[in-house]
Amino acid sequence: MAKLTKSDVLHVAKLSKLDLTSPEVEKFQSQLSEVLNYMDELNTLDTDRVLPTSQSTGLENVFRGDDHTNDCLARDIATTNASRSDSSYFVTKGVLKK
Amino acid sequence: MKTKLRPVIGLEVHIEQNTKTKMFCGCPAIHYAVPANTHTCPVCLGLPGALPKANKLAVENILKLGLALGCKINLYSKFDRKHYFYPDLPKGYQITQYEAPFCSAGRWEAPDSPSVNITRIHLEEDTGKLIHKTVGGQKLSLVDFNRSGVPLIELVTGPDFETSEQVTAFLKEIRKIVRHLGISTADMDKGSMRLEANVSVSTTKKLPDYKVELKNINSFKFLAKAVDSEIARQTKLIHEGKRIAQETRGFDEAAGGTLSQRTKEEAKDYRYFPEPDLPPIRLSQEYVTGLKTNLPKSPSETIHELASWGVSWQAATIIVKDRARLNYLYDVRSIDNSVDLKSIANLIVNKNVDKKYKDPNDLLASIVKSAGNLSLEAKQMTKFINEVLIENPKAAEDFRLGKTNVVGFLLGKFMQKSAGRGDPKEVSKRFFDRLK
């Protein structure tokens, strides 16, 4: 049984700025549900005595001084991978509706 | 039937730091009047594989602000990723702080305003800047990433304001403090201080179950106007028996009111999680105490300090505004910390004694003289009198021989011992009584 509803999928699609066709919604409904089912499987492990972590290095307090600036990318290099740019800016579809 | 309505206002203030470099890379942080996209690198462009490294000064700066506002400093802190898709955010997430901000639970107090709780102050990276343009009938957004990654402080208050005047007074104070600490220029017209207000109107004692977020406001004046017009709009809706939608609104000066803007994701939609590329930060108590000790005192802290010395709140508020008067009061206290600072502060405010007696020593001398400073304890007085009489047996002899003016000499000896304290008349009388 699918864990995610159609509206869950549409909600995630909206957050990802994706337009999905209804066959795609069905396809992702089952695929994303499978991912969650796998999480359920992981959840059966006993982790009571394991501390949660988001780090694997054990490092703390890694800082950079503010005393000098680094060289920046040349503008044409910075924009070189953009799907669209003009001489100064990265260019995207307008985000304002009105 | 009339319902008693009460506006409920909370604030979010963004303050851009004036560090030399960005928050997580060595690009110059300056972006105002700089050619677009010339201050970028793989980190602040969100290129794959680039790794952030935190700017130590930016962390120190936010701690200073937190300390100045009486916040609790969280000794263990970390960064989180906040996800949303918008072209000003090249990585698809913003590095910010969610669970463990550097500062929380502060409080700001002022005499003629309700006290304001500082819910949290956290550190994040600024986004790029968007310019909206129509080219050949096509709507486009142009992105400049010079601002991307500039250290940004977000300060969140509790819902503790009821009027736009209180809001403005608080924000002006924050700007003053930030400039005083030297951590931001806090120039509103250059976007280095940005204001947001959450406004709702309560019909009961409790907080309403909705809030309207006023965003993108770049001056104190506009914020006050936006808050006032939003309170009026909501009050009208309540009187009409309508429900008020939770939404984001901007201020439109031409319309003289607020207008609805894009709907916002809910916190759960941001899918916050700990930033794996930045190790957590553990601060030592000694380090934080050191920062606090070296902090230039904020005006409100100074007022608290003066109040703790007995100075009236009113006098303290006036004196704090004038550096010279404040230093004068500090000088007086450093000369004699047993002096009645409350009266001195009142004399400074009401009689300008700091102008009359340029040297605080002269002021103290005149006060001692005029009040005959009676603060000397009877026991001490007796002790000094005994000492003077024992040390000057000849004077006692002279007195018995009829030279009563020797009391003046004894009084002088007494004053040397008491450092000028003790009512001269009374001391003389005591010498007379002892000698005759």
Short mmCIF file of N, CA and C in Angstrom, two decimals, chain A residues 11 14-17 54-55 57 59-75 78-79 81 84 86 88-98, chain B residues 19-23 25-28 36-40 53-57 85 87 131-132 138-145 265 269 274-276 278-282:
data_model
loop_
_atom_site.label_atom_id
_atom_site.label_comp_id
_atom_site.label_asym_id
_atom_site.label_seq_id
_atom_site.Cartn_x
_atom_site.Cartn_y
_atom_site.Cartn_z
N HIS A 11 2.50 18.06 -3.32
CA HIS A 11 3.09 19.04 -2.41
C HIS A 11 4.62 19.06 -2.54
N LYS A 14 5.59 20.66 -5.72
CA LYS A 14 5.46 22.11 -5.67
C LYS A 14 6.68 22.73 -4.98
N LEU A 15 7.13 22.10 -3.89
CA LEU A 15 8.31 22.61 -3.20
C LEU A 15 9.55 22.52 -4.09
N SER A 16 9.56 21.53 -4.97
CA SER A 16 10.70 21.34 -5.88
C SER A 16 10.52 22.10 -7.18
N LYS A 17 9.45 22.86 -7.26
CA LYS A 17 9.13 23.64 -8.46
C LYS A 17 9.05 22.72 -9.70
N SER A 54 25.16 14.42 13.21
CA SER A 54 25.11 14.88 11.83
C SER A 54 26.53 15.06 11.32
N GLN A 55 27.49 14.64 12.16
CA GLN A 55 28.90 14.83 11.83
C GLN A 55 29.62 13.50 11.94
N THR A 57 33.26 13.55 11.49
CA THR A 57 34.69 13.82 11.64
C THR A 57 35.10 14.03 13.09
N LEU A 59 35.18 16.83 14.41
CA LEU A 59 35.79 18.17 14.50
C LEU A 59 34.84 19.14 15.19
N GLU A 60 35.40 20.18 15.78
CA GLU A 60 34.61 21.28 16.34
C GLU A 60 35.39 22.56 16.09
N ASN A 61 34.67 23.68 16.08
CA ASN A 61 35.30 25.00 16.02
C ASN A 61 36.30 25.15 14.87
N VAL A 62 35.86 24.91 13.67
CA VAL A 62 36.73 25.16 12.52
C VAL A 62 36.38 26.54 11.97
N PHE A 63 37.34 27.46 12.09
CA PHE A 63 37.07 28.84 11.70
C PHE A 63 38.08 29.36 10.68
N ARG A 64 37.70 30.47 10.12
CA ARG A 64 38.52 31.20 9.17
C ARG A 64 38.64 32.61 9.74
N GLY A 65 39.82 33.22 9.65
CA GLY A 65 39.96 34.60 10.12
C GLY A 65 39.34 35.55 9.11
N ASP A 66 39.06 36.77 9.56
CA ASP A 66 38.42 37.74 8.65
C ASP A 66 39.44 38.77 8.17
N ASP A 67 40.73 38.42 8.25
CA ASP A 67 41.75 39.45 8.00
C ASP A 67 42.04 39.74 6.53
N HIS A 68 41.86 38.76 5.67
CA HIS A 68 42.13 39.09 4.27
C HIS A 68 41.13 38.42 3.33
N THR A 69 40.88 39.07 2.19
CA THR A 69 39.93 38.52 1.23
C THR A 69 40.67 37.66 0.21
N ASN A 70 39.95 36.71 -0.34
CA ASN A 70 40.54 35.86 -1.39
C ASN A 70 40.20 36.42 -2.78
N ASP A 71 40.92 35.95 -3.75
CA ASP A 71 40.61 36.35 -5.13
C ASP A 71 39.27 35.74 -5.52
N CYS A 72 38.51 36.49 -6.30
CA CYS A 72 37.19 36.01 -6.72
C CYS A 72 37.30 35.50 -8.15
N LEU A 73 36.23 34.80 -8.56
CA LEU A 73 36.18 34.33 -9.95
C LEU A 73 35.95 35.52 -10.87
N ALA A 74 36.55 35.47 -12.05
CA ALA A 74 36.24 36.48 -13.05
C ALA A 74 34.77 36.28 -13.44
N ARG A 75 34.11 37.38 -13.77
CA ARG A 75 32.67 37.30 -13.98
C ARG A 75 32.28 36.31 -15.08
N ALA A 78 32.48 32.94 -13.68
CA ALA A 78 31.40 32.68 -12.71
C ALA A 78 30.11 32.29 -13.43
N THR A 79 29.82 32.94 -14.53
CA THR A 79 28.54 32.71 -15.19
C THR A 79 28.62 31.64 -16.28
N ASN A 81 28.71 28.42 -16.51
CA ASN A 81 27.83 27.25 -16.52
C ASN A 81 26.35 27.58 -16.43
N ARG A 84 21.56 30.52 -18.70
CA ARG A 84 21.39 31.79 -19.38
C ARG A 84 22.04 32.91 -18.57
N ASP A 86 23.61 37.28 -19.02
CA ASP A 86 24.00 38.37 -19.92
C ASP A 86 25.40 38.81 -19.49
N SER A 88 26.46 40.71 -17.29
CA SER A 88 26.71 40.92 -15.86
C SER A 88 25.99 39.95 -14.95
N TYR A 89 24.84 39.47 -15.39
CA TYR A 89 23.96 38.74 -14.47
C TYR A 89 23.68 37.31 -14.91
N PHE A 90 23.32 36.50 -13.91
CA PHE A 90 22.66 35.23 -14.18
C PHE A 90 21.22 35.61 -14.52
N VAL A 91 20.63 34.93 -15.49
CA VAL A 91 19.28 35.31 -15.91
C VAL A 91 18.35 34.11 -15.74
N THR A 92 17.21 34.34 -15.10
CA THR A 92 16.21 33.28 -14.96
C THR A 92 14.86 33.79 -15.42
N LYS A 93 13.91 32.87 -15.53
CA LYS A 93 12.53 33.28 -15.79
C LYS A 93 12.09 34.18 -14.67
N GLY A 94 11.23 35.14 -14.98
CA GLY A 94 10.78 36.08 -13.96
C GLY A 94 10.11 35.38 -12.80
N VAL A 95 10.47 35.78 -11.58
CA VAL A 95 9.84 35.15 -10.42
C VAL A 95 8.63 35.93 -9.91
N LEU A 96 8.51 37.18 -10.36
CA LEU A 96 7.34 37.96 -9.95
C LEU A 96 6.21 37.70 -10.92
N LYS A 97 5.03 37.43 -10.37
CA LYS A 97 3.88 37.10 -11.22
C LYS A 97 3.32 38.34 -11.92
N LYS A 98 3.18 39.43 -11.17
CA LYS A 98 2.47 40.59 -11.74
C LYS A 98 3.33 41.35 -12.73
N THR B 19 31.71 42.75 8.12
CA THR B 19 33.00 42.05 8.11
C THR B 19 33.69 42.29 6.77
N LYS B 20 34.97 41.99 6.73
CA LYS B 20 35.74 42.14 5.48
C LYS B 20 35.34 41.06 4.49
N THR B 21 35.20 39.82 4.98
CA THR B 21 34.89 38.71 4.09
C THR B 21 33.50 38.14 4.38
N LYS B 22 33.06 37.27 3.47
CA LYS B 22 31.73 36.68 3.62
C LYS B 22 31.70 35.66 4.77
N MET B 23 30.50 35.10 5.00
CA MET B 23 30.31 34.21 6.15
C MET B 23 31.08 32.91 6.01
N CYS B 25 33.16 32.04 3.06
CA CYS B 25 34.25 32.05 2.08
C CYS B 25 35.00 33.37 2.18
N GLY B 26 36.11 33.47 1.49
CA GLY B 26 36.96 34.65 1.62
C GLY B 26 36.64 35.77 0.64
N CYS B 27 35.49 35.68 -0.06
CA CYS B 27 35.12 36.77 -0.96
C CYS B 27 34.84 38.04 -0.16
N PRO B 28 35.11 39.21 -0.75
CA PRO B 28 34.80 40.46 -0.04
C PRO B 28 33.29 40.54 0.24
N ALA B 36 28.11 43.82 -10.67
CA ALA B 36 27.41 42.56 -10.37
C ALA B 36 28.29 41.34 -10.61
N ASN B 37 28.17 40.36 -9.74
CA ASN B 37 28.84 39.07 -9.88
C ASN B 37 30.35 39.13 -10.04
N THR B 38 30.96 40.08 -9.32
CA THR B 38 32.43 40.15 -9.33
C THR B 38 33.01 39.70 -7.99
N HIS B 39 32.14 39.50 -6.98
CA HIS B 39 32.61 39.02 -5.68
C HIS B 39 32.04 37.63 -5.41
N THR B 40 32.43 36.70 -6.24
CA THR B 40 31.90 35.34 -6.05
C THR B 40 33.03 34.31 -6.17
N LYS B 53 33.53 27.48 5.19
CA LYS B 53 34.31 27.56 6.42
C LYS B 53 33.88 28.85 7.13
N ALA B 54 33.53 28.73 8.41
CA ALA B 54 32.89 29.86 9.10
C ALA B 54 33.86 30.99 9.45
N ASN B 55 33.37 32.21 9.30
CA ASN B 55 34.11 33.42 9.61
C ASN B 55 34.06 33.66 11.13
N LYS B 56 35.22 33.63 11.76
CA LYS B 56 35.25 33.71 13.23
C LYS B 56 34.76 35.06 13.75
N LEU B 57 35.10 36.12 13.03
CA LEU B 57 34.69 37.45 13.49
C LEU B 57 33.17 37.58 13.45
N PHE B 85 13.45 26.65 -2.97
CA PHE B 85 13.96 26.97 -4.29
C PHE B 85 13.58 28.37 -4.68
N PRO B 87 15.57 31.74 -7.06
CA PRO B 87 16.82 31.99 -7.81
C PRO B 87 17.90 32.74 -7.03
N ILE B 131 16.96 41.29 -9.57
CA ILE B 131 16.46 42.47 -10.24
C ILE B 131 15.42 41.98 -11.25
N HIS B 132 14.22 42.53 -11.19
CA HIS B 132 13.16 42.04 -12.07
C HIS B 132 13.03 42.98 -13.26
N GLN B 138 9.28 39.59 -22.32
CA GLN B 138 9.47 38.43 -21.46
C GLN B 138 9.88 38.87 -20.06
N LYS B 139 9.20 38.33 -19.06
CA LYS B 139 9.55 38.70 -17.68
C LYS B 139 10.77 37.89 -17.24
N LEU B 140 11.80 38.61 -16.79
CA LEU B 140 13.04 37.95 -16.38
C LEU B 140 13.44 38.40 -14.97
N SER B 141 14.21 37.54 -14.32
CA SER B 141 14.84 37.95 -13.07
C SER B 141 16.34 37.82 -13.25
N LEU B 142 17.04 38.90 -12.94
CA LEU B 142 18.51 38.90 -13.05
C LEU B 142 19.08 38.68 -11.65
N VAL B 143 20.11 37.84 -11.55
CA VAL B 143 20.65 37.52 -10.24
C VAL B 143 22.09 38.00 -10.10
N ASP B 144 22.32 38.69 -8.98
CA ASP B 144 23.67 39.15 -8.64
C ASP B 144 24.07 38.45 -7.34
N PHE B 145 25.11 37.64 -7.39
CA PHE B 145 25.49 36.85 -6.22
C PHE B 145 26.56 37.52 -5.35
N GLU B 265 6.25 29.11 2.48
CA GLU B 265 6.29 27.74 2.95
C GLU B 265 6.16 27.74 4.47
N ASP B 269 8.11 22.67 5.76
CA ASP B 269 8.44 22.56 4.34
C ASP B 269 9.88 22.98 4.03
N PRO B 274 20.75 19.46 10.07
CA PRO B 274 22.07 19.99 10.44
C PRO B 274 23.01 20.04 9.23
N GLU B 275 23.73 21.14 9.10
CA GLU B 275 24.67 21.33 7.99
C GLU B 275 25.86 20.39 8.19
N PRO B 276 25.98 19.37 7.35
CA PRO B 276 27.06 18.40 7.57
C PRO B 276 28.45 18.94 7.22
N LEU B 278 29.71 21.83 8.05
CA LEU B 278 30.28 22.75 9.04
C LEU B 278 30.27 22.08 10.42
N PRO B 279 31.44 21.85 10.98
CA PRO B 279 31.48 21.24 12.32
C PRO B 279 30.79 22.15 13.34
N PRO B 280 30.23 21.56 14.38
CA PRO B 280 29.56 22.37 15.40
C PRO B 280 30.54 23.28 16.12
N ILE B 281 30.00 24.21 16.88
CA ILE B 281 30.83 25.20 17.57
C ILE B 281 30.60 25.07 19.06
N ARG B 282 31.71 24.89 19.76
CA ARG B 282 31.62 24.79 21.22
C ARG B 282 32.41 25.95 21.80
#
